[in-house]
Each structure stands twice: as structure tokens, then as C-alpha cells.
CSV table of C-alpha atoms in Angstrom, one decimal:
chain,number,residue,atom,x,y,z
A,1,UNK,CA,44.4,-6.7,-50.6
A,2,UNK,CA,44.5,-9.2,-53.5
A,3,UNK,CA,41.7,-9.5,-56.0
A,4,UNK,CA,40.8,-13.0,-57.1
A,5,UNK,CA,38.2,-13.5,-59.9
A,6,UNK,CA,35.8,-16.3,-58.9
A,7,UNK,CA,36.3,-17.9,-62.4
A,8,UNK,CA,39.6,-19.1,-61.0
A,9,UNK,CA,37.7,-20.8,-58.1
A,10,UNK,CA,35.4,-22.5,-60.6
A,11,UNK,CA,38.4,-23.7,-62.7
A,12,UNK,CA,40.3,-25.0,-59.7
A,13,UNK,CA,37.3,-26.8,-58.1
A,14,UNK,CA,36.6,-28.5,-61.4
A,15,UNK,CA,40.2,-29.7,-61.9
A,16,UNK,CA,40.5,-30.9,-58.3
A,17,UNK,CA,37.2,-32.8,-58.3
A,18,UNK,CA,38.2,-34.6,-61.5
A,19,UNK,CA,41.8,-35.3,-60.4
A,20,UNK,CA,40.6,-36.7,-57.1
A,21,UNK,CA,38.3,-39.1,-58.9
A,22,UNK,CA,40.9,-40.4,-61.3
A,23,UNK,CA,44.1,-40.4,-59.1
A,24,UNK,CA,44.3,-42.1,-55.8
A,25,UNK,CA,46.5,-40.0,-53.6
A,26,UNK,CA,50.1,-41.4,-53.3
A,27,UNK,CA,49.8,-41.7,-49.5
A,28,UNK,CA,46.6,-43.9,-49.9
A,29,UNK,CA,48.4,-46.1,-52.4
A,30,UNK,CA,51.3,-46.4,-50.0
A,31,UNK,CA,48.9,-47.4,-47.2
A,32,UNK,CA,47.3,-50.1,-49.4
A,33,UNK,CA,50.8,-51.4,-50.3
A,34,UNK,CA,51.7,-51.5,-46.6
A,35,UNK,CA,48.5,-53.4,-45.8
A,36,UNK,CA,49.4,-55.9,-48.5
A,37,UNK,CA,52.6,-56.7,-46.6
A,38,UNK,CA,50.7,-57.2,-43.3
A,39,UNK,CA,47.4,-58.9,-44.4
A,40,UNK,CA,47.2,-62.5,-43.2
A,41,UNK,CA,44.2,-63.5,-45.4
A,42,UNK,CA,45.0,-64.7,-48.9
A,43,UNK,CA,41.6,-63.4,-50.2
A,44,UNK,CA,42.3,-60.2,-48.3
A,45,UNK,CA,45.6,-59.8,-50.1
A,46,UNK,CA,43.8,-60.4,-53.4
A,47,UNK,CA,41.3,-57.6,-52.6
A,48,UNK,CA,44.2,-55.2,-51.9
A,49,UNK,CA,45.9,-56.2,-55.1
A,50,UNK,CA,42.7,-55.6,-56.9
A,51,UNK,CA,42.4,-52.1,-55.4
A,52,UNK,CA,46.0,-51.2,-56.4
A,53,UNK,CA,45.4,-52.4,-59.9
A,54,UNK,CA,42.1,-50.4,-60.0
A,55,UNK,CA,44.1,-47.3,-59.1
A,56,UNK,CA,46.5,-47.9,-62.0
A,57,UNK,CA,43.6,-48.4,-64.5
A,58,UNK,CA,41.7,-45.3,-63.3
A,59,UNK,CA,44.7,-43.1,-63.7
A,60,UNK,CA,45.7,-44.6,-67.0
A,61,UNK,CA,42.2,-44.6,-68.6
A,62,UNK,CA,40.9,-41.5,-66.7
A,63,UNK,CA,37.9,-43.5,-65.6
A,64,UNK,CA,36.7,-42.8,-62.0
A,65,UNK,CA,38.2,-45.0,-59.3
A,66,UNK,CA,34.7,-45.7,-58.0
A,67,UNK,CA,31.3,-45.3,-59.6
A,68,UNK,CA,30.2,-43.3,-56.6
A,69,UNK,CA,32.0,-40.2,-57.5
A,70,UNK,CA,30.6,-38.7,-54.4
A,71,UNK,CA,29.1,-35.6,-53.0
A,72,UNK,CA,31.7,-32.8,-53.4
A,73,UNK,CA,32.9,-31.9,-49.9
A,74,UNK,CA,34.8,-28.7,-50.6
A,75,UNK,CA,37.0,-27.2,-47.9
A,76,UNK,CA,38.3,-23.7,-48.6
A,77,UNK,CA,40.8,-21.7,-46.6
A,78,UNK,CA,40.4,-18.1,-47.6
A,79,UNK,CA,43.2,-15.7,-46.8
A,80,UNK,CA,41.6,-12.6,-45.3
A,81,UNK,CA,43.5,-10.3,-47.6
A,82,UNK,CA,41.6,-11.7,-50.5
A,83,UNK,CA,38.8,-9.9,-52.2
A,84,UNK,CA,36.7,-12.1,-54.6
A,85,UNK,CA,35.4,-10.4,-57.8
A,86,UNK,CA,33.2,-11.5,-60.7
A,87,UNK,CA,30.3,-13.0,-58.8
A,88,UNK,CA,29.2,-14.8,-55.7
A,89,UNK,CA,31.8,-17.2,-54.3
A,90,UNK,CA,29.2,-20.0,-53.5
A,91,UNK,CA,28.0,-20.0,-57.1
A,92,UNK,CA,31.5,-20.2,-58.4
A,93,UNK,CA,32.2,-23.3,-56.3
A,94,UNK,CA,29.0,-25.0,-57.5
A,95,UNK,CA,29.8,-24.1,-61.0
A,96,UNK,CA,33.2,-25.9,-60.6
A,97,UNK,CA,31.4,-29.0,-59.3
A,98,UNK,CA,29.0,-29.0,-62.3
A,99,UNK,CA,31.8,-28.5,-64.7
A,100,UNK,CA,33.7,-31.4,-63.2
A,101,UNK,CA,30.6,-33.6,-63.5
A,102,UNK,CA,30.3,-32.7,-67.2
A,103,UNK,CA,33.9,-32.7,-68.3
A,104,UNK,CA,34.9,-35.7,-66.2
A,105,UNK,CA,31.9,-37.9,-66.9
A,106,UNK,CA,31.2,-38.1,-63.2
A,107,UNK,CA,28.0,-39.4,-61.7
A,108,UNK,CA,25.1,-37.2,-60.8
A,109,UNK,CA,24.5,-38.5,-57.2
A,110,UNK,CA,22.6,-35.6,-55.5
A,111,UNK,CA,18.9,-35.4,-54.9
A,112,UNK,CA,17.3,-32.0,-54.2
A,113,UNK,CA,14.6,-32.8,-51.7
A,114,UNK,CA,15.6,-35.7,-49.4
A,115,UNK,CA,12.2,-35.7,-47.7
A,116,UNK,CA,9.9,-35.9,-50.6
A,117,UNK,CA,10.6,-35.9,-54.4
A,118,UNK,CA,14.3,-37.1,-54.2
A,119,UNK,CA,14.7,-35.6,-57.7
A,120,UNK,CA,18.3,-35.7,-59.0
A,121,UNK,CA,19.8,-32.2,-59.3
A,122,UNK,CA,21.3,-33.4,-62.6
A,123,UNK,CA,24.8,-31.9,-62.2
A,124,UNK,CA,26.0,-33.2,-58.8
A,125,UNK,CA,25.5,-29.8,-57.1
A,126,UNK,CA,25.4,-28.3,-54.5
A,127,UNK,CA,28.8,-28.8,-52.9
A,128,UNK,CA,29.1,-29.4,-49.2
A,129,UNK,CA,31.0,-26.2,-48.7
A,130,UNK,CA,33.2,-25.4,-45.7
A,131,UNK,CA,35.0,-22.1,-45.6
A,132,UNK,CA,37.4,-20.7,-43.0
A,133,UNK,CA,39.1,-17.3,-42.9
A,134,UNK,CA,42.8,-17.5,-42.3
A,135,UNK,CA,45.7,-15.1,-42.4
A,136,UNK,CA,47.4,-14.2,-45.7
A,137,UNK,CA,46.3,-13.7,-49.3
A,138,UNK,CA,46.1,-17.3,-50.6
A,139,UNK,CA,42.9,-19.4,-51.4
A,140,UNK,CA,43.6,-23.0,-50.6
A,141,UNK,CA,40.9,-25.5,-51.8
A,142,UNK,CA,40.6,-29.2,-51.0
A,143,UNK,CA,38.0,-31.4,-52.7
A,144,UNK,CA,37.0,-34.6,-51.0
A,145,UNK,CA,34.6,-36.7,-53.1
A,146,UNK,CA,32.6,-38.6,-50.5
A,147,UNK,CA,30.7,-41.8,-51.4
A,148,UNK,CA,27.6,-42.8,-49.5
A,149,UNK,CA,28.7,-46.3,-48.8
A,150,UNK,CA,31.1,-45.1,-46.1
A,151,UNK,CA,29.2,-41.9,-45.2
A,152,UNK,CA,26.0,-43.8,-44.4
A,153,UNK,CA,27.9,-45.9,-41.9
A,154,UNK,CA,29.3,-42.9,-40.0
A,155,UNK,CA,27.9,-42.0,-36.5
A,156,UNK,CA,28.0,-39.4,-33.8
A,157,UNK,CA,27.5,-39.8,-30.0
A,158,UNK,CA,27.2,-37.3,-27.2
A,159,UNK,CA,29.0,-39.3,-24.6
A,160,UNK,CA,29.1,-38.5,-20.9
A,161,UNK,CA,32.5,-37.2,-19.8
A,162,UNK,CA,32.7,-40.0,-17.3
A,163,UNK,CA,32.7,-42.5,-20.2
A,164,UNK,CA,36.1,-41.1,-21.0
A,165,UNK,CA,38.6,-42.5,-23.5
A,166,UNK,CA,37.4,-46.1,-23.0
A,167,UNK,CA,33.9,-45.1,-24.0
A,168,UNK,CA,35.2,-43.2,-27.0
A,169,UNK,CA,37.2,-46.2,-28.2
A,170,UNK,CA,34.2,-48.5,-27.7
A,171,UNK,CA,32.0,-46.2,-29.7
A,172,UNK,CA,34.4,-46.1,-32.6
A,173,UNK,CA,34.9,-49.8,-32.6
A,174,UNK,CA,31.2,-50.5,-32.4
A,175,UNK,CA,30.6,-48.1,-35.3
A,176,UNK,CA,33.0,-50.1,-37.5
A,177,UNK,CA,31.6,-53.4,-36.3
A,178,UNK,CA,28.1,-52.4,-37.3
A,179,UNK,CA,29.4,-51.2,-40.7
A,180,UNK,CA,31.0,-54.5,-41.6
A,181,UNK,CA,31.7,-54.8,-45.3
A,182,UNK,CA,29.3,-51.9,-46.3
A,183,UNK,CA,31.8,-49.0,-46.3
A,184,UNK,CA,34.3,-50.8,-48.6
A,185,UNK,CA,37.1,-51.8,-46.1
A,186,UNK,CA,40.0,-51.4,-45.6
A,187,UNK,CA,38.8,-48.0,-44.4
A,188,UNK,CA,40.2,-44.8,-42.9
A,189,UNK,CA,38.6,-43.3,-39.8
A,190,UNK,CA,38.2,-39.6,-39.2
A,191,UNK,CA,37.4,-39.0,-35.5
A,192,UNK,CA,36.2,-35.6,-34.2
A,193,UNK,CA,36.2,-35.2,-30.5
A,194,UNK,CA,34.8,-32.2,-28.6
A,195,UNK,CA,33.2,-28.9,-29.6
A,196,UNK,CA,29.4,-29.1,-30.2
A,197,UNK,CA,27.5,-31.8,-32.1
A,198,UNK,CA,28.0,-30.0,-35.4
A,199,UNK,CA,31.7,-29.1,-34.6
A,200,UNK,CA,32.5,-32.7,-33.8
A,201,UNK,CA,31.0,-33.8,-37.1
A,202,UNK,CA,33.0,-31.3,-39.1
A,203,UNK,CA,36.2,-32.2,-37.2
A,204,UNK,CA,35.8,-35.8,-38.1
A,205,UNK,CA,35.7,-34.9,-41.8
A,206,UNK,CA,38.6,-32.4,-41.5
A,207,UNK,CA,40.6,-35.3,-39.9
A,208,UNK,CA,40.2,-37.2,-43.2
A,209,UNK,CA,42.1,-34.5,-45.0
A,210,UNK,CA,45.3,-35.4,-43.1
A,211,UNK,CA,47.5,-37.6,-45.2
A,212,UNK,CA,47.5,-41.3,-44.3
A,213,UNK,CA,50.3,-42.3,-41.8
A,214,UNK,CA,50.6,-38.7,-40.5
A,215,UNK,CA,49.9,-38.9,-36.7
A,216,UNK,CA,48.3,-36.2,-34.7
A,217,UNK,CA,51.2,-33.9,-33.5
A,218,UNK,CA,50.0,-34.4,-29.9
A,219,UNK,CA,51.8,-37.6,-28.7
A,220,UNK,CA,48.9,-38.7,-26.5
A,221,UNK,CA,46.4,-38.3,-29.3
A,222,UNK,CA,48.8,-40.1,-31.7
A,223,UNK,CA,48.9,-43.0,-29.3
A,224,UNK,CA,45.1,-43.0,-29.1
A,225,UNK,CA,44.9,-43.1,-32.9
A,226,UNK,CA,47.0,-46.2,-32.9
A,227,UNK,CA,45.0,-47.8,-30.1
A,228,UNK,CA,41.7,-47.2,-32.0
A,229,UNK,CA,43.3,-48.6,-35.2
A,230,UNK,CA,44.5,-51.8,-33.5
A,231,UNK,CA,41.2,-52.3,-31.7
A,232,UNK,CA,39.3,-51.9,-35.0
A,233,UNK,CA,41.7,-54.3,-36.8
A,234,UNK,CA,41.0,-56.9,-34.1
A,235,UNK,CA,37.4,-57.1,-35.4
A,236,UNK,CA,38.7,-59.3,-38.2
A,237,UNK,CA,36.4,-57.7,-40.9
A,238,UNK,CA,39.3,-57.4,-43.3
A,239,UNK,CA,39.6,-56.2,-46.9
A,240,UNK,CA,36.3,-56.3,-48.7
A,241,UNK,CA,34.7,-57.6,-45.4
A,242,UNK,CA,35.7,-61.1,-46.3
A,243,UNK,CA,37.7,-61.6,-43.1
A,244,UNK,CA,41.3,-60.5,-42.5
A,245,UNK,CA,43.7,-58.7,-40.2
A,246,UNK,CA,43.6,-55.3,-41.9
A,247,UNK,CA,40.2,-53.5,-41.6
A,248,UNK,CA,41.5,-50.0,-41.0
A,249,UNK,CA,44.4,-48.3,-42.8
A,250,UNK,CA,44.6,-45.4,-40.5
A,251,UNK,CA,42.9,-43.3,-37.8
A,252,UNK,CA,43.1,-39.5,-37.8
A,253,UNK,CA,41.7,-37.9,-34.6
A,254,UNK,CA,41.2,-34.2,-34.1
A,255,UNK,CA,40.0,-32.6,-30.8
A,256,UNK,CA,38.5,-29.3,-29.9
A,257,UNK,CA,37.6,-27.7,-26.6
A,258,UNK,CA,34.1,-28.5,-25.4
A,259,UNK,CA,31.5,-27.9,-22.7
A,260,UNK,CA,32.3,-29.1,-19.2
A,261,UNK,CA,29.3,-31.5,-19.5
A,262,UNK,CA,30.1,-32.9,-22.9
A,263,UNK,CA,32.1,-35.5,-24.7
A,264,UNK,CA,30.9,-35.3,-28.4
A,265,UNK,CA,32.5,-38.0,-30.6
A,266,UNK,CA,31.9,-38.2,-34.4
A,267,UNK,CA,33.2,-41.0,-36.5
A,268,UNK,CA,33.4,-40.4,-40.2
A,269,UNK,CA,34.2,-43.6,-42.1
A,270,UNK,CA,36.2,-43.2,-45.3
A,271,UNK,CA,36.3,-46.0,-47.9
A,272,UNK,CA,39.4,-47.5,-49.4
A,273,UNK,CA,39.0,-45.1,-52.3
A,274,UNK,CA,40.0,-42.2,-50.1
A,275,UNK,CA,40.0,-39.6,-52.7
A,276,UNK,CA,41.1,-36.0,-52.2
A,277,UNK,CA,43.0,-33.3,-54.1
A,278,UNK,CA,44.3,-29.9,-53.0
A,279,UNK,CA,45.3,-26.8,-54.8
A,280,UNK,CA,45.8,-23.0,-54.3
A,281,UNK,CA,45.1,-19.8,-56.0
B,1,UNK,CA,38.1,-72.1,-50.0
B,2,UNK,CA,38.9,-72.7,-53.7
B,3,UNK,CA,41.9,-71.0,-55.2
B,4,UNK,CA,40.8,-71.3,-58.8
B,5,UNK,CA,37.8,-69.3,-59.8
B,6,UNK,CA,34.7,-71.1,-61.1
B,7,UNK,CA,33.4,-70.0,-64.5
B,8,UNK,CA,29.7,-69.2,-64.6
B,9,UNK,CA,27.6,-68.5,-67.6
B,10,UNK,CA,24.6,-66.2,-67.1
B,11,UNK,CA,21.7,-66.8,-67.0
B,12,UNK,CA,22.3,-69.5,-64.3
B,13,UNK,CA,20.8,-72.9,-63.7
B,14,UNK,CA,19.4,-73.9,-60.3
B,15,UNK,CA,21.8,-76.8,-60.3
B,16,UNK,CA,24.7,-74.5,-60.7
B,17,UNK,CA,23.8,-72.0,-58.0
B,18,UNK,CA,23.1,-74.8,-55.6
B,19,UNK,CA,26.6,-76.1,-56.1
B,20,UNK,CA,28.3,-72.9,-55.1
B,21,UNK,CA,29.8,-72.5,-51.6
B,22,UNK,CA,30.5,-69.3,-49.6
B,23,UNK,CA,34.1,-68.3,-50.3
B,24,UNK,CA,34.1,-69.6,-53.9
B,25,UNK,CA,35.5,-67.2,-56.4
B,26,UNK,CA,33.6,-66.9,-59.7
B,27,UNK,CA,34.1,-65.4,-63.1
B,28,UNK,CA,30.8,-64.5,-64.8
B,29,UNK,CA,30.3,-64.4,-68.6
B,30,UNK,CA,27.0,-63.6,-70.3
B,31,UNK,CA,24.1,-61.2,-69.6
B,32,UNK,CA,23.4,-59.5,-66.3
B,33,UNK,CA,21.1,-56.7,-65.4
B,34,UNK,CA,21.6,-53.7,-63.1
B,35,UNK,CA,19.1,-52.3,-60.5
B,36,UNK,CA,19.4,-50.0,-57.5
B,37,UNK,CA,16.8,-48.8,-55.0
B,38,UNK,CA,14.5,-46.9,-57.5
B,39,UNK,CA,14.4,-49.7,-60.1
B,40,UNK,CA,13.7,-52.3,-57.4
B,41,UNK,CA,10.8,-50.3,-56.2
B,42,UNK,CA,9.4,-50.2,-59.7
B,43,UNK,CA,10.0,-53.9,-60.3
B,44,UNK,CA,8.0,-54.7,-57.1
B,45,UNK,CA,5.2,-52.4,-58.1
B,46,UNK,CA,4.9,-54.2,-61.4
B,47,UNK,CA,4.9,-57.6,-59.8
B,48,UNK,CA,2.2,-56.6,-57.4
B,49,UNK,CA,0.1,-55.1,-60.2
B,50,UNK,CA,0.7,-58.2,-62.4
B,51,UNK,CA,2.4,-56.2,-65.1
B,52,UNK,CA,5.1,-57.3,-67.5
B,53,UNK,CA,8.7,-56.9,-66.2
B,54,UNK,CA,11.4,-55.3,-68.4
B,55,UNK,CA,13.2,-58.7,-68.4
B,56,UNK,CA,12.3,-62.2,-67.3
B,57,UNK,CA,13.8,-62.9,-63.9
B,58,UNK,CA,14.2,-66.7,-64.1
B,59,UNK,CA,17.8,-67.6,-63.8
B,60,UNK,CA,19.0,-64.1,-64.1
B,61,UNK,CA,21.6,-62.1,-62.1
B,62,UNK,CA,21.0,-58.6,-60.9
B,63,UNK,CA,24.0,-56.4,-60.2
B,64,UNK,CA,23.5,-53.5,-57.7
B,65,UNK,CA,25.4,-50.7,-59.5
B,66,UNK,CA,24.9,-47.2,-60.7
B,67,UNK,CA,27.7,-46.7,-63.2
B,68,UNK,CA,29.3,-43.4,-64.1
B,69,UNK,CA,28.4,-42.1,-67.6
B,70,UNK,CA,30.6,-43.7,-70.4
B,71,UNK,CA,33.1,-41.3,-71.8
B,72,UNK,CA,33.5,-41.5,-75.7
B,73,UNK,CA,34.7,-44.9,-76.9
B,74,UNK,CA,33.8,-46.8,-73.7
B,75,UNK,CA,31.0,-49.3,-73.0
B,76,UNK,CA,30.5,-47.9,-69.5
B,77,UNK,CA,32.1,-45.7,-66.9
B,78,UNK,CA,33.2,-46.9,-63.5
B,79,UNK,CA,30.9,-49.8,-62.4
B,80,UNK,CA,31.6,-51.2,-58.9
B,81,UNK,CA,29.0,-52.6,-56.5
B,82,UNK,CA,26.8,-50.5,-54.2
B,83,UNK,CA,25.5,-51.4,-50.7
B,84,UNK,CA,23.1,-54.3,-51.0
B,85,UNK,CA,21.1,-53.8,-47.8
B,86,UNK,CA,19.2,-50.9,-49.2
B,87,UNK,CA,17.3,-53.4,-51.4
B,88,UNK,CA,16.9,-56.1,-48.7
B,89,UNK,CA,13.2,-55.4,-48.5
B,90,UNK,CA,12.6,-56.2,-52.2
B,91,UNK,CA,15.0,-59.1,-52.7
B,92,UNK,CA,12.9,-62.0,-51.4
B,93,UNK,CA,10.1,-61.2,-53.8
B,94,UNK,CA,12.5,-61.2,-56.8
B,95,UNK,CA,14.1,-64.4,-55.7
B,96,UNK,CA,10.6,-66.0,-55.5
B,97,UNK,CA,10.1,-64.9,-59.2
B,98,UNK,CA,13.2,-66.9,-60.2
B,99,UNK,CA,16.1,-64.4,-59.8
B,100,UNK,CA,19.1,-66.7,-59.2
B,101,UNK,CA,21.9,-64.5,-58.1
B,102,UNK,CA,22.6,-60.9,-57.0
B,103,UNK,CA,25.9,-59.0,-56.9
B,104,UNK,CA,26.6,-56.2,-54.4
B,105,UNK,CA,28.5,-55.6,-51.2
B,106,UNK,CA,27.8,-55.7,-47.5
B,107,UNK,CA,25.6,-57.7,-45.1
B,108,UNK,CA,22.1,-58.8,-46.0
B,109,UNK,CA,19.0,-59.2,-43.8
B,110,UNK,CA,18.0,-62.6,-42.3
B,111,UNK,CA,15.0,-62.5,-44.6
B,112,UNK,CA,17.3,-62.4,-47.6
B,113,UNK,CA,19.4,-65.2,-46.2
B,114,UNK,CA,16.3,-67.3,-45.8
B,115,UNK,CA,15.0,-66.5,-49.3
B,116,UNK,CA,18.4,-67.5,-50.8
B,117,UNK,CA,18.1,-70.9,-49.2
B,118,UNK,CA,14.5,-71.3,-50.1
B,119,UNK,CA,15.0,-70.6,-53.8
B,120,UNK,CA,18.5,-72.0,-54.3
B,121,UNK,CA,20.0,-68.7,-55.0
B,122,UNK,CA,23.3,-67.0,-54.1
B,123,UNK,CA,24.6,-63.6,-53.0
B,124,UNK,CA,27.8,-62.6,-54.6
B,125,UNK,CA,30.1,-59.7,-53.7
B,126,UNK,CA,32.3,-57.7,-56.1
B,127,UNK,CA,35.2,-55.7,-54.7
B,128,UNK,CA,33.9,-52.3,-53.5
B,129,UNK,CA,36.1,-49.5,-54.7
B,130,UNK,CA,37.2,-51.4,-57.9
B,131,UNK,CA,34.8,-49.7,-60.3
B,132,UNK,CA,37.4,-48.9,-62.9
B,133,UNK,CA,38.8,-52.5,-63.0
B,134,UNK,CA,35.3,-54.1,-63.0
B,135,UNK,CA,34.2,-51.8,-65.9
B,136,UNK,CA,36.9,-53.4,-68.1
B,137,UNK,CA,34.9,-56.7,-67.9
B,138,UNK,CA,31.7,-55.1,-69.2
B,139,UNK,CA,31.8,-55.4,-73.0
B,140,UNK,CA,28.3,-54.0,-73.8
B,141,UNK,CA,26.0,-51.7,-71.7
B,142,UNK,CA,22.5,-50.8,-72.8
B,143,UNK,CA,19.6,-49.2,-70.9
B,144,UNK,CA,16.6,-51.5,-71.1
B,145,UNK,CA,14.1,-49.8,-68.8
B,146,UNK,CA,13.4,-46.4,-67.2
B,147,UNK,CA,16.0,-44.2,-68.7
B,148,UNK,CA,14.6,-41.3,-66.7
B,149,UNK,CA,16.2,-42.8,-63.6
B,150,UNK,CA,19.6,-41.9,-65.0
B,151,UNK,CA,22.3,-44.0,-63.4
B,152,UNK,CA,19.6,-45.9,-61.6
B,153,UNK,CA,17.9,-47.1,-64.8
B,154,UNK,CA,18.0,-50.9,-65.5
B,155,UNK,CA,21.0,-51.6,-67.7
B,156,UNK,CA,21.8,-54.8,-69.5
B,157,UNK,CA,25.5,-55.7,-69.3
B,158,UNK,CA,27.3,-58.2,-71.5
B,159,UNK,CA,30.2,-59.3,-69.3
B,160,UNK,CA,33.3,-61.4,-69.8
B,161,UNK,CA,35.0,-63.0,-66.8
B,162,UNK,CA,33.4,-60.6,-64.4
B,163,UNK,CA,35.0,-61.4,-61.0
B,164,UNK,CA,32.9,-61.9,-57.8
B,165,UNK,CA,33.0,-63.9,-54.6
B,166,UNK,CA,30.2,-66.1,-53.2
B,167,UNK,CA,29.3,-64.5,-49.9
B,168,UNK,CA,26.0,-66.2,-49.1
B,169,UNK,CA,25.2,-69.6,-50.5
B,170,UNK,CA,22.0,-71.6,-50.8
B,171,UNK,CA,23.0,-73.8,-47.9
B,172,UNK,CA,23.2,-70.9,-45.4
B,173,UNK,CA,26.9,-70.4,-45.6
B,174,UNK,CA,28.1,-66.8,-45.1
B,175,UNK,CA,31.6,-65.7,-45.9
B,176,UNK,CA,31.3,-62.3,-44.1
B,177,UNK,CA,30.4,-64.1,-40.8
B,178,UNK,CA,32.9,-67.0,-41.2
B,179,UNK,CA,35.7,-64.7,-42.4
B,180,UNK,CA,35.3,-62.3,-39.6
B,181,UNK,CA,35.2,-65.1,-37.0
B,182,UNK,CA,38.4,-66.6,-38.4
B,183,UNK,CA,40.4,-63.3,-38.0
B,184,UNK,CA,38.8,-61.8,-35.0
B,185,UNK,CA,41.2,-61.2,-32.1
B,186,UNK,CA,40.3,-60.7,-28.5
B,187,UNK,CA,40.6,-57.0,-27.5
């Protein structure tokens, strides 16, 4: 048994949420640089250069990469030997989000009652918290600030098993085509296949935690990821949506067992500002 | 497509906006105003009630943006474009009142496209995801209406060489459509 005071959770969430907003992950920078080599459109290349320069300015000036500093999607792997002390875990996570909002001059982008008042919660809480119990005595936290431009273009379908892989690819491509320039291309795609409706949606976001250019370890799924990426790039949407050969920087697909009658497919679009940061206690 | 950006001084003349073509790069200097969904709703309510607007729309540019708070010593925080389609339902009425250009990102409705042509206005896009870079072109930022809306309040920005691209022009040209068509490959 290892005791962890929840104040450490607050401090780590705050640090990760700020760092994610100021520093584009190196694998995302590398993906943008690779795209710059491949992009056929001159204007498309200028957009990519702008994004790379933006990342430099954000890191140097400690100003957020994007004004939409996002909802705080927080993924926590809790080692089952850990015992939290000092207060409720959930409150500690939200306190970390609020502290990041205050200390990092992030934007308050959360409304409390979506149906009626839509009043701003004022400190960007609550977090979209996902916890998973794992073996060991470490607490591993990943913060993924998620902007609405790309989140609003995400979709889920309960396909018929007979629609198969062709139906799955068509659904993903159609999702990106409908999104056009809205989600700030070039985008990343997290695709969750299987489970129940909710499980597929969570999988699609978990897929976005995988570093860019790291294929699914299953060879067949890795090939499917490339097939989806190439099909999406054939749409010609391009950087900024102004037309071009690179619309998608990478596809990460995760699958999970599902019902004999189901083929759930969730597509979570991530914008070019694919921010995330991970740390451990 | 031009390679050299066209310098624009805001507010804009009708002659100027009519001369712009989808695909033109522009650098804007002068005064622009911000508005997102909530501010648009209030502007339309005021117009419908015949009230006085927080700023006169004729010739003006509205930028769809909700900046992050300015840290000490800065005019504004990160300030890139937000998705334009959320205000599509309000835009034609504002264009009818003389608004001459809007800056955002993403596709617009056919009604907005028609209103742009009718009133000789243009839709510009700034690069989504470049909020830190774009903020460097904003010299002064001041809330001019509805501070209670927070980031959604109407801000007046004084900008210098603020970069944008003409996506929809007053002749019906649309860079999103033409660009996509040019690079689309058969599957």
C-alpha cells in the first residue's frame, strides 16, 4: 500500500494542463514537419509553416497555442496499491483544472447547464475524468485539452456487422468530409471500434493519446489506419481547409470486443493543435 | 491566386471588398471587433428592437474569436478564429446593416454566401490553431460591450498586418470549394 496525498494530484493536473497548452508535443511537431515535405499546395505549406511558427511562439511566450484551451479531458491510471489521502480524488482533479485556468491564464470554456442557462462555470471545471485501475502503485495522469472546433465534428455510428470494414472506412471518410475546414485541419483521427456505444466513444478518445506515427501493434489494424488516412487525404481538404494533399496527419484506431449484432464506430477528430501532456506520481 | 498579400485598412470601403477574390491573402491594419454566438444574439435583438448598437457596423470587420485572458504585459492572450457556422443564422442581418467583412474558419451556409454577394462583403479565414501567432498582430484589445459575457464580450482590437485569406468573395467565389476540388483524388 502506498499513500498519495491528493494535493499531489492537484499539482500534477495543473502543471500538465498548462504545459499541454503551451508546448505542442514533439511528435505532433514532427508530424507537421513531415506534412510540410509532402504537401503539394503552396498555400497549404504556408499554413503548416504558420502552425510550426505558432508552436515556437507559444512555447517561448507561454501563451496558449490556441485560444480554445479546451475542456480538460483527464485520463488517470491508478495503481491498485495506491490509497489516496487528504480529500476526495474527484475534487482534487477539478482543483488542478481550476488552478491551471488561473495560473496559466487559460480560457473558461465550460457552461454548467447545457439545456437552459448555459452559465459559465468560471474556472473551466469540471474535468472530463476517466479513471482506470491498473496493477502497481503508480498514478499516471494524462491531460488532453480538447477544443470544441474538432470535438463538434466528431461522430458515432452503430453500423451493421455486414457493413464491415468498407462501411467503417466510408463512415470515417464521410465524417471528415462533412467537417471540412471546421476542425482546423490537418487533423488527427481517433477511431474507436467495438464495445458498446459509450465504450466506442471512450476508445476513440483514448486512441488520441497514442503518439503520432505510432501504429497499432496489430498489423492488420495498422494497415487499416493507413488505409483510412489515405482515403481521408484523397478528399483534398488540405491544411486550413484551403485545398491540399494533407488533411490527416495520422489515424489511431483501437478496437474492443463487442456484441455479435454490433459494429460500433466512433470517430473523434483532433485538431492540428493536438495537445496532451503526461506525468506520474 | 496572388502570392503577395494585399494590405487592407479597416474599416473597409465597398469598392475594396468588391475587388477581393477568393484565394487572395490579406494583411489587415486598423480597428476590428470581436463577436461570438452570445454577442451575435444580443446584436440581433438590439437591431430588431431598434436599439443603438455598441459600434456602428458600416464598413466594419467582425472577427469570430474568444481570446484567452491576457497575462501581465500583453494586449491579449491567444486569439485565433472560431468556427463561423455557429453564427450563420445572424450574419445576413448584420451584412444588411453594412458589415463588410467577417473573419472565422470553416464553411458558411448558402444564405451567408448569398448575403455576401448581395452586400458586396467578404468572408475571410484566419489559420485555425495559430492563436499565439495571430495574437502578436493585435496591438490593443479593449472590451467595448457586455463584459459579463467574459471571453464572448465584444472586444475592439487594434491590429497591424493581421493575416487572413479571402475564402468567399462578393462574386460567389469560394476557396474552400475550389481548393478541395483541385486536390481531390478518386478513391
